[in-house]
Amino acid sequence: MDLYKSYKYVLNLSDTVPYKALVNLRQLVFEVTSNCNLRCKYCGYGELYNTRRFSKGENMSFIIAKNIIDYLFNLWNNNEVDYDHRQTFIGFYGGEPLLNIPFIKKVIGYIESLPVPKRRSFTYAMTTNGILLNRYMDYLVEKKFVLLISLDGDKYAHSYRIDSRGNNSFDKVFVNTKQLQKKYPDFFATNVSFNAVLTDRGDTFNIKNFIYENFGKYPTVSEINESGVLEKQKDKFNEIFHSSDTDWTNPKNKEYTGKFIEISPQFRSLYNILMSLSGNSFRSYNSLMAKEGATVYPTGTCFPFDRKLFLTVGGDILPCERINQKFSLGKVTEQGVNIDFKAIAKKYSLYYRKIWSLCKTCYAKPVCSQCFFYVDNLETKPVCLGYKNKEEYDMYIHSRLNYLAENPDIYLKLMRETF
Ligand code: SF4
Ligand code: SF4
């Protein structure tokens, strides 16, 4: 079966794409501070990685935040959103954002002093390690924050999250979170969720069950980042790294894999495979109406600003917090904002062309969800670990289809509830 006839790959991005995405922005996220009150062993800004190493002790200056807010409000006041209504999340990220609460209060005060652009509303969001929750919970509740608390499971599973003296932060985070739940049960029920990082000290389902039993919520569980690990830290990384696949495919977890199947990595990849094999799925109405194949861009990289605008503590503009600072899309300084939509489109077009040298012969294209910012040597000679020749791809597809044949309940769930 030729899987590729239905797709027409495009390598040039128009500058209207980032422009429109900014007009319709879903999330503006501030890296409030590079300070942190923890020294988590697997921290993406820590000793294991070469990615984004900032000097400790920097707080974002209010004037930089004000400049991007003014720029965006001006854009939004002069361009209506493409939807009946757009909820834009204003996110606060760190380091640990609660270490710079005066900045957060000032930014929120400033946003609330401005007239709200038409058909738009704002919701505040924060990812926190929970250490200072006891001090600031009243304010977070008053402003109806959407809170994501980092808790890796029980005390042992959480034990890579240590303070500067090497002590496990579990007790503090647990007590603070319980206090929040007790004092503000309604807020806790609607506005709080958890993220856990999976390491060799935890197991996906033990983590989920522990947090559910104690807080009545299932957390998302994420692996530690495999990209940007320093060569000299590879052994340490391998010691800590725990692939979620090993938990999802472990027969002893059968009871849970069924229960959580819809959020499993396998479910997502099965969904992608069925979508692309069916020949009946279209990524947009334009693709549906097109006489020839659907027009798509290579890789699974999101378009610039389609998911968010992340502003680093130093004023660099990134498409998200997971991306190396060298891929900055613009800059905010105390003098103003520099976002050049043509330059951004040119940059993405160049990346598409570079990676196409691999993708054009890769059989995994139709089901690819790879972000090109995680591909080594993107700007020179890209190397993609997901590349599959025909034989590898056939084996991959067969193993997935066999899995569905052996698990008809999952196939039915996908066909009836997801498509
Ligand atoms: S990791 Fe890549 S695809 Fe995902 S949000 Fe960031 S830029 Fe987009
Ligand atoms: S897996 Fe890698 S090489 Fe294959 S299509 Fe995706 S980005 Fe391209």
Tab-separated table of C-alpha atoms and ligand atoms in Angstrom:
chain	number	residue	atom	x	y	z
A	1	MET	CA	0.000	0.000	0.000
A	2	ASP	CA	1.419	3.397	-0.934
A	3	LEU	CA	0.798	5.526	2.111
A	4	TYR	CA	2.186	8.714	0.685
A	5	LYS	CA	-0.013	9.416	-2.314
A	6	SER	CA	-2.478	11.310	-0.185
A	7	TYR	CA	0.079	13.820	1.121
A	8	LYS	CA	1.762	16.675	-0.670
A	9	TYR	CA	4.698	17.933	1.387
A	10	VAL	CA	5.337	21.659	1.534
A	11	LEU	CA	8.645	23.147	2.629
A	12	ASN	CA	7.901	26.866	2.588
A	13	LEU	CA	6.144	28.530	5.473
A	14	SER	CA	4.313	31.767	4.853
A	15	ASP	CA	4.899	34.672	7.245
A	16	THR	CA	1.144	34.924	7.761
A	17	VAL	CA	1.307	31.659	9.735
A	18	PRO	CA	3.261	33.009	12.760
A	19	TYR	CA	1.419	36.332	12.479
A	20	LYS	CA	-2.011	34.672	12.647
A	21	ALA	CA	-0.851	32.369	15.415
A	22	LEU	CA	0.163	35.365	17.515
A	23	VAL	CA	-3.167	37.068	16.880
A	24	ASN	CA	-4.880	33.884	18.093
A	25	LEU	CA	-2.307	33.178	20.822
A	26	ARG	CA	-3.324	30.496	23.331
A	27	GLN	CA	-0.530	30.906	25.864
A	28	LEU	CA	1.907	33.622	26.839
A	29	VAL	CA	4.381	32.151	29.312
A	30	PHE	CA	6.928	34.103	31.351
A	31	GLU	CA	10.073	32.487	32.679
A	32	VAL	CA	9.722	34.509	35.843
A	33	THR	CA	13.070	33.624	37.387
A	34	SER	CA	16.040	31.342	36.934
A	35	ASN	CA	16.217	30.878	40.713
A	36	CYS	CA	15.000	27.666	42.191
A	37	ASN	CA	14.709	26.472	45.769
A	38	LEU	CA	15.285	22.878	44.681
A	39	ARG	CA	18.180	21.104	42.955
A	40	CYS	CA	16.381	18.247	41.226
A	41	LYS	CA	18.882	15.729	39.905
A	42	TYR	CA	17.207	15.466	36.495
A	43	CYS	CA	16.446	19.172	36.020
A	44	GLY	CA	16.571	20.211	32.355
A	45	TYR	CA	18.655	23.220	33.390
A	46	GLY	CA	20.923	21.162	35.619
A	47	GLU	CA	24.149	19.201	35.500
A	48	LEU	CA	22.995	16.505	33.049
A	49	TYR	CA	22.272	18.803	30.108
A	50	ASN	CA	23.956	21.124	27.666
A	51	THR	CA	20.684	22.695	26.532
A	52	ARG	CA	19.840	25.909	28.288
A	53	ARG	CA	22.261	26.739	31.054
A	54	PHE	CA	21.489	30.101	32.518
A	55	SER	CA	23.305	31.835	35.324
A	56	LYS	CA	21.456	31.457	38.578
A	57	GLY	CA	19.927	34.440	40.246
A	58	GLU	CA	18.211	36.195	37.356
A	59	ASN	CA	14.682	37.541	37.705
A	60	MET	CA	12.718	38.800	34.714
A	61	SER	CA	12.511	42.576	34.722
A	62	PHE	CA	9.006	44.014	34.749
A	63	ILE	CA	9.755	46.330	31.843
A	64	ILE	CA	10.480	43.327	29.566
A	65	ALA	CA	7.168	41.738	30.556
A	66	LYS	CA	5.370	45.048	30.070
A	67	ASN	CA	6.873	45.445	26.596
A	68	ILE	CA	5.603	42.077	25.345
A	69	ILE	CA	2.192	42.673	26.942
A	70	ASP	CA	1.916	46.084	25.245
A	71	TYR	CA	3.015	44.577	21.924
A	72	LEU	CA	0.453	41.774	22.111
A	73	PHE	CA	-2.399	43.956	23.317
A	74	ASN	CA	-1.705	46.312	20.456
A	75	LEU	CA	-1.757	43.375	18.014
A	76	TRP	CA	-4.960	41.986	19.542
A	77	ASN	CA	-6.706	45.359	19.551
A	78	ASN	CA	-5.956	45.764	15.843
A	79	ASN	CA	-6.689	42.190	14.717
A	80	GLU	CA	-9.727	40.241	15.787
A	81	VAL	CA	-9.336	36.604	16.762
A	82	ASP	CA	-10.526	33.971	14.286
A	83	TYR	CA	-12.833	32.427	16.871
A	84	ASP	CA	-15.982	33.441	18.699
A	85	HIS	CA	-13.882	33.651	21.796
A	86	ARG	CA	-10.238	33.065	22.686
A	87	GLN	CA	-9.107	32.217	26.184
A	88	THR	CA	-5.425	33.102	26.494
A	89	PHE	CA	-3.447	31.581	29.334
A	90	ILE	CA	-0.896	33.824	31.021
A	91	GLY	CA	1.617	31.361	32.413
A	92	PHE	CA	4.326	31.770	35.035
A	93	TYR	CA	7.202	29.349	34.845
A	94	GLY	CA	10.664	29.105	36.375
A	95	GLY	CA	13.012	28.162	38.011
A	96	GLU	CA	10.438	28.303	40.739
A	97	PRO	CA	8.024	31.147	39.887
A	98	LEU	CA	6.829	31.676	43.466
A	99	LEU	CA	10.346	32.911	44.324
A	100	ASN	CA	9.481	36.052	42.369
A	101	ILE	CA	5.930	36.718	43.483
A	102	PRO	CA	6.308	40.543	43.384
A	103	PHE	CA	6.891	40.281	39.618
A	104	ILE	CA	3.857	38.030	39.170
A	105	LYS	CA	1.624	40.393	41.120
A	106	LYS	CA	2.880	43.369	39.138
A	107	VAL	CA	2.287	41.651	35.785
A	108	ILE	CA	-1.222	40.592	36.760
A	109	GLY	CA	-1.964	44.057	38.125
A	110	TYR	CA	-0.795	45.556	34.839
A	111	ILE	CA	-2.844	43.173	32.668
A	112	GLU	CA	-5.914	43.893	34.782
A	113	SER	CA	-5.417	47.636	34.346
A	114	LEU	CA	-5.780	47.295	30.542
A	115	PRO	CA	-9.075	47.065	28.641
A	116	VAL	CA	-9.659	43.426	27.632
A	117	PRO	CA	-9.412	43.000	23.834
A	118	LYS	CA	-12.637	41.955	22.127
A	119	ARG	CA	-13.700	38.294	22.343
A	120	ARG	CA	-10.750	37.400	24.556
A	121	SER	CA	-10.315	36.428	28.178
A	122	PHE	CA	-7.300	35.641	30.343
A	123	THR	CA	-6.589	32.807	32.720
A	124	TYR	CA	-3.487	32.669	34.899
A	125	ALA	CA	-1.484	29.472	35.088
A	126	MET	CA	1.549	28.297	37.004
A	127	THR	CA	3.816	25.288	37.299
A	128	THR	CA	5.202	25.121	40.836
A	129	ASN	CA	7.287	22.768	42.947
A	130	GLY	CA	4.938	23.485	45.855
A	131	ILE	CA	7.593	24.526	48.387
A	132	LEU	CA	6.122	28.010	48.876
A	133	LEU	CA	2.475	27.126	48.363
A	134	ASN	CA	1.679	27.619	52.054
A	135	ARG	CA	2.737	31.277	51.796
A	136	TYR	CA	1.009	32.236	48.574
A	137	MET	CA	-2.033	30.011	48.185
A	138	ASP	CA	-4.515	32.769	49.113
A	139	TYR	CA	-3.329	34.943	46.242
A	140	LEU	CA	-3.311	32.039	43.754
A	141	VAL	CA	-6.862	31.156	44.737
A	142	GLU	CA	-8.009	34.782	44.576
A	143	LYS	CA	-6.709	35.044	40.993
A	144	LYS	CA	-8.188	31.643	40.058
A	145	PHE	CA	-4.851	30.258	38.905
A	146	VAL	CA	-4.701	26.964	37.066
A	147	LEU	CA	-1.992	25.192	39.073
A	148	LEU	CA	0.274	22.347	38.029
A	149	ILE	CA	2.127	20.905	41.017
A	150	SER	CA	5.251	18.814	40.533
A	151	LEU	CA	5.093	15.700	42.690
A	152	ASP	CA	6.883	12.534	41.603
A	153	GLY	CA	4.808	10.079	43.642
A	154	ASP	CA	5.645	8.700	47.080
A	155	LYS	CA	8.651	9.742	49.150
A	156	TYR	CA	11.081	7.397	47.410
A	157	ALA	CA	9.833	8.200	43.898
A	158	HIS	CA	10.139	11.916	44.744
A	159	SER	CA	13.646	11.625	46.160
A	160	TYR	CA	15.515	13.179	43.202
A	161	ARG	CA	13.727	16.440	44.051
A	162	ILE	CA	16.110	17.648	46.721
A	163	ASP	CA	16.843	21.027	48.281
A	164	SER	CA	20.232	22.768	48.361
A	165	ARG	CA	21.230	20.701	51.407
A	166	GLY	CA	20.369	17.460	49.653
A	167	ASN	CA	17.141	16.810	51.583
A	168	ASN	CA	14.166	15.197	49.879
A	169	SER	CA	11.469	17.888	49.415
A	170	PHE	CA	8.603	15.375	49.597
A	171	ASP	CA	7.345	16.168	53.130
A	172	LYS	CA	7.147	19.905	52.502
A	173	VAL	CA	5.362	19.556	49.143
A	174	PHE	CA	2.968	16.935	50.466
A	175	VAL	CA	2.008	18.963	53.564
A	176	ASN	CA	1.576	22.187	51.566
A	177	THR	CA	-0.571	20.482	48.961
A	178	LYS	CA	-2.739	18.878	51.667
A	179	GLN	CA	-3.138	22.302	53.253
A	180	LEU	CA	-4.301	23.764	49.945
A	181	GLN	CA	-6.763	20.908	49.473
A	182	LYS	CA	-8.173	21.352	52.995
A	183	LYS	CA	-8.420	25.142	52.930
A	184	TYR	CA	-9.750	25.487	49.376
A	185	PRO	CA	-11.444	22.192	48.419
A	186	ASP	CA	-13.463	23.649	45.526
A	187	PHE	CA	-10.442	25.386	44.014
A	188	PHE	CA	-8.397	22.231	44.501
A	189	ALA	CA	-11.022	20.142	42.735
A	190	THR	CA	-11.233	22.357	39.666
A	191	ASN	CA	-7.905	24.175	39.310
A	192	VAL	CA	-5.150	21.846	40.515
A	193	SER	CA	-3.418	19.068	38.631
A	194	PHE	CA	-0.175	17.175	39.053
A	195	ASN	CA	2.802	16.310	36.939
A	196	ALA	CA	5.223	13.585	37.967
A	197	VAL	CA	8.607	12.865	36.446
A	198	LEU	CA	9.327	9.202	35.903
A	199	THR	CA	12.725	7.950	37.065
A	200	ASP	CA	14.307	4.671	38.101
A	201	ARG	CA	12.813	5.283	41.559
A	202	GLY	CA	9.214	5.234	40.358
A	203	ASP	CA	6.782	3.300	38.214
A	204	THR	CA	4.064	4.935	36.108
A	205	PHE	CA	1.169	3.175	37.822
A	206	ASN	CA	2.483	3.348	41.392
A	207	ILE	CA	2.859	7.094	40.887
A	208	LYS	CA	-0.626	7.468	39.460
A	209	ASN	CA	-2.180	5.407	42.228
A	210	PHE	CA	-0.280	7.165	45.011
A	211	ILE	CA	-1.374	10.629	43.889
A	212	TYR	CA	-4.927	9.464	43.259
A	213	GLU	CA	-5.204	7.855	46.687
A	214	ASN	CA	-3.898	10.974	48.417
A	215	PHE	CA	-5.345	13.784	46.314
A	216	GLY	CA	-8.096	12.228	44.205
A	217	LYS	CA	-6.380	13.080	40.914
A	218	TYR	CA	-4.333	11.155	38.400
A	219	PRO	CA	-1.138	12.979	37.412
A	220	THR	CA	0.442	13.153	34.012
A	221	VAL	CA	3.688	11.199	34.121
A	222	SER	CA	6.580	12.399	31.955
A	223	GLU	CA	9.919	10.854	31.177
A	224	ILE	CA	13.071	12.883	31.703
A	225	ASN	CA	14.297	14.635	28.588
A	226	GLU	CA	16.564	12.482	26.431
A	227	SER	CA	17.812	15.350	24.302
A	228	GLY	CA	20.851	17.493	25.080
A	229	VAL	CA	22.467	15.125	27.596
A	230	LEU	CA	26.161	15.890	28.089
A	231	GLU	CA	28.461	13.122	26.871
A	232	LYS	CA	30.194	12.904	30.247
A	233	GLN	CA	26.813	12.568	32.008
A	234	LYS	CA	25.422	9.755	29.835
A	235	ASP	CA	26.027	7.066	32.515
A	236	LYS	CA	24.339	9.126	35.196
A	237	PHE	CA	21.441	9.856	32.829
A	238	ASN	CA	21.000	6.164	31.976
A	239	GLU	CA	20.938	5.325	35.666
A	240	ILE	CA	18.061	7.758	36.301
A	241	PHE	CA	16.130	7.354	33.037
A	242	HIS	CA	13.078	5.101	33.110
A	243	SER	CA	11.170	4.537	29.891
A	244	SER	CA	7.401	4.629	30.351
A	245	ASP	CA	7.142	1.908	27.666
A	246	THR	CA	8.542	-0.607	30.125
A	247	ASP	CA	5.608	0.081	32.471
A	248	TRP	CA	2.962	0.092	29.740
A	249	THR	CA	4.159	-3.177	28.234
A	250	ASN	CA	4.790	-4.992	31.530
A	251	PRO	CA	2.179	-7.808	31.810
A	252	LYS	CA	1.970	-7.244	35.584
A	253	ASN	CA	0.381	-3.868	34.834
A	254	LYS	CA	-2.413	-5.245	32.625
A	255	GLU	CA	-5.101	-4.063	35.042
A	256	TYR	CA	-3.834	-0.489	34.749
A	257	THR	CA	-2.880	-0.375	31.087
A	258	GLY	CA	-6.532	-1.065	30.267
A	259	LYS	CA	-7.744	1.555	32.700
A	260	PHE	CA	-5.396	4.286	31.446
A	261	ILE	CA	-5.132	3.218	27.830
A	262	GLU	CA	-6.379	6.516	26.425
A	263	ILE	CA	-3.425	8.421	27.818
A	264	SER	CA	-0.820	5.805	27.010
A	265	PRO	CA	1.940	6.627	24.502
A	266	GLN	CA	0.789	3.563	22.537
A	267	PHE	CA	-2.756	4.866	22.193
A	268	ARG	CA	-1.507	8.072	20.616
A	269	SER	CA	0.728	6.253	18.172
A	270	LEU	CA	-2.053	3.766	17.315
A	271	TYR	CA	-4.365	6.676	16.712
A	272	ASN	CA	-1.821	8.257	14.336
A	273	ILE	CA	-1.344	4.991	12.481
A	274	LEU	CA	-5.057	4.344	12.022
A	275	MET	CA	-5.576	7.926	10.906
A	276	SER	CA	-2.915	7.740	8.236
A	277	LEU	CA	-3.765	4.211	7.055
A	278	SER	CA	-7.475	4.824	6.768
A	279	GLY	CA	-7.169	7.301	3.899
A	280	ASN	CA	-10.312	8.913	5.277
A	281	SER	CA	-8.824	11.428	7.630
A	282	PHE	CA	-7.997	15.024	6.738
A	283	ARG	CA	-5.982	17.529	8.689
A	284	SER	CA	-8.184	20.439	7.647
A	285	TYR	CA	-11.241	21.302	5.546
A	286	ASN	CA	-8.868	22.565	2.844
A	287	SER	CA	-7.265	19.121	2.681
A	288	LEU	CA	-10.698	17.514	2.424
A	289	MET	CA	-11.678	19.734	-0.500
A	290	ALA	CA	-8.332	19.520	-2.317
A	291	LYS	CA	-8.488	17.652	-5.618
A	292	GLU	CA	-5.009	16.285	-5.177
A	293	GLY	CA	-3.329	15.093	-1.994
A	294	ALA	CA	-3.566	16.900	1.314
A	295	THR	CA	-0.915	19.563	1.866
A	296	VAL	CA	1.261	18.925	4.910
A	297	TYR	CA	4.581	20.018	6.374
A	298	PRO	CA	7.236	17.458	7.283
A	299	THR	CA	7.668	16.327	10.918
A	300	GLY	CA	5.327	16.889	13.850
A	301	THR	CA	6.729	20.302	14.784
A	302	CYS	CA	4.084	22.849	15.711
A	303	PHE	CA	3.929	26.112	13.770
A	304	PRO	CA	5.620	29.087	15.447
A	305	PHE	CA	3.365	30.506	18.234
A	306	ASP	CA	0.663	27.965	17.472
A	307	ARG	CA	0.934	26.475	20.970
A	308	LYS	CA	2.508	29.343	22.877
A	309	LEU	CA	4.972	32.176	23.136
A	310	PHE	CA	7.559	31.456	25.824
A	311	LEU	CA	9.589	34.428	27.027
A	312	THR	CA	12.856	33.556	28.765
A	313	VAL	CA	14.169	35.435	31.757
A	314	GLY	CA	16.640	37.192	29.432
A	315	GLY	CA	13.967	38.223	26.899
A	316	ASP	CA	14.416	35.523	24.242
A	317	ILE	CA	11.219	34.462	22.488
A	318	LEU	CA	10.814	30.691	22.031
A	319	PRO	CA	8.013	28.500	20.667
A	320	CYS	CA	7.970	26.615	23.989
A	321	GLU	CA	9.971	26.069	27.171
A	322	ARG	CA	11.424	22.776	25.957
A	323	ILE	CA	13.476	24.333	23.163
A	324	ASN	CA	17.127	25.321	23.215
A	325	GLN	CA	17.620	29.074	23.458
A	326	LYS	CA	19.667	29.076	20.251
A	327	PHE	CA	16.382	28.650	18.338
A	328	SER	CA	15.097	32.004	19.586
A	329	LEU	CA	12.393	33.535	17.337
A	330	GLY	CA	12.826	37.109	18.518
A	331	LYS	CA	13.875	39.289	21.404
A	332	VAL	CA	12.290	41.543	24.001
A	333	THR	CA	14.532	44.155	25.575
A	334	GLU	CA	13.879	47.150	27.767
A	335	GLN	CA	13.763	49.174	24.537
A	336	GLY	CA	11.054	47.119	22.836
A	337	VAL	CA	10.042	43.964	20.993
A	338	ASN	CA	11.674	42.528	17.921
A	339	ILE	CA	9.562	39.891	16.152
A	340	ASP	CA	10.263	39.623	12.430
A	341	PHE	CA	7.572	37.365	10.918
A	342	LYS	CA	9.372	37.091	7.576
A	343	ALA	CA	12.590	36.009	9.285
A	344	ILE	CA	10.715	33.422	11.377
A	345	ALA	CA	9.007	31.981	8.289
A	346	LYS	CA	12.370	31.878	6.494
A	347	LYS	CA	13.977	30.081	9.418
A	348	TYR	CA	11.262	27.404	9.564
A	349	SER	CA	11.391	26.982	5.770
A	350	LEU	CA	15.133	26.409	6.049
A	351	TYR	CA	14.595	23.793	8.792
A	352	TYR	CA	11.939	22.068	6.657
A	353	ARG	CA	14.351	21.936	3.729
A	354	LYS	CA	17.206	20.661	5.878
A	355	ILE	CA	15.182	17.901	7.476
A	356	TRP	CA	13.520	17.000	4.194
A	357	SER	CA	16.868	15.576	3.080
A	358	LEU	CA	16.066	12.782	5.573
A	359	CYS	CA	12.283	12.766	5.613
A	360	LYS	CA	11.906	12.338	1.852
A	361	THR	CA	13.172	8.748	2.103
A	362	CYS	CA	11.795	8.027	5.570
A	363	TYR	CA	8.836	5.672	5.583
A	364	ALA	CA	7.593	6.956	8.947
A	365	LYS	CA	6.552	10.326	7.451
A	366	PRO	CA	2.790	9.765	7.572
A	367	VAL	CA	2.875	8.948	11.281
A	368	CYS	CA	5.746	11.239	12.284
A	369	SER	CA	5.333	13.311	15.431
A	370	GLN	CA	9.002	14.307	15.756
A	371	CYS	CA	9.707	17.918	16.720
A	372	PHE	CA	12.604	19.097	14.540
A	373	PHE	CA	14.076	21.148	17.367
A	374	TYR	CA	15.030	17.831	18.965
A	375	VAL	CA	16.822	16.543	15.888
A	376	ASP	CA	20.615	16.676	16.180
A	377	ASN	CA	22.459	18.977	13.729
A	378	LEU	CA	19.201	20.479	12.453
A	379	GLU	CA	20.934	23.459	10.879
A	380	THR	CA	23.683	21.469	9.144
A	381	LYS	CA	23.208	17.736	8.523
A	382	PRO	CA	20.234	16.515	10.574
A	383	VAL	CA	20.325	13.117	12.258
A	384	CYS	CA	16.914	11.757	13.263
A	385	LEU	CA	16.662	8.728	15.551
A	386	GLY	CA	13.092	8.106	14.346
A	387	TYR	CA	14.149	7.534	10.717
A	388	LYS	CA	12.744	4.270	9.334
A	389	ASN	CA	13.523	2.484	6.093
A	390	LYS	CA	10.846	0.331	4.462
A	391	GLU	CA	11.716	-2.804	6.364
A	392	GLU	CA	11.798	-1.042	9.729
A	393	TYR	CA	8.555	0.740	9.022
A	394	ASP	CA	6.769	-2.437	7.908
A	395	MET	CA	7.899	-4.159	11.079
A	396	TYR	CA	6.690	-1.233	13.138
A	397	ILE	CA	3.275	-1.131	11.464
A	398	HIS	CA	2.856	-4.885	11.690
A	399	SER	CA	3.668	-4.933	15.368
A	400	ARG	CA	1.101	-2.175	15.960
A	401	LEU	CA	-1.576	-3.904	13.872
A	402	ASN	CA	-0.880	-7.200	15.620
A	403	TYR	CA	-1.287	-5.452	18.926
A	404	LEU	CA	-4.714	-4.202	17.803
A	405	ALA	CA	-5.689	-7.658	16.583
A	406	GLU	CA	-4.816	-9.062	20.014
A	407	ASN	CA	-6.635	-6.234	21.798
A	408	PRO	CA	-9.925	-5.765	19.939
A	409	ASP	CA	-11.352	-3.754	22.860
A	410	ILE	CA	-8.693	-1.092	22.239
A	411	TYR	CA	-9.382	-1.114	18.514
A	412	LEU	CA	-13.085	-0.591	19.198
A	413	LYS	CA	-12.360	2.195	21.667
A	414	LEU	CA	-10.215	3.950	19.074
A	415	MET	CA	-12.775	3.546	16.301
A	416	ARG	CA	-15.878	4.361	18.328
A	417	GLU	CA	-14.719	6.976	20.793
A	418	THR	CA	-11.728	8.683	19.254
A	419	PHE	CA	-12.381	8.923	15.547
B	1	SF4	S1	8.487	20.596	21.614
B	1	SF4	FE1	8.399	21.235	19.439
B	1	SF4	S2	6.386	20.547	18.732
B	1	SF4	FE2	6.329	20.542	20.979
B	1	SF4	S3	5.499	22.552	21.564
B	1	SF4	FE3	7.730	22.720	21.573
B	1	SF4	S4	8.243	23.467	19.505
B	1	SF4	FE4	6.161	22.682	19.410
B	2	SF4	S1	10.954	10.259	11.807
B	2	SF4	FE1	12.551	11.810	11.439
B	2	SF4	S2	13.266	11.383	9.351
B	2	SF4	FE2	11.295	10.328	9.617
B	2	SF4	S3	9.762	11.757	8.843
B	2	SF4	FE3	9.941	12.118	11.051
B	2	SF4	S4	11.465	13.742	11.250
B	2	SF4	FE4	11.648	12.923	9.187
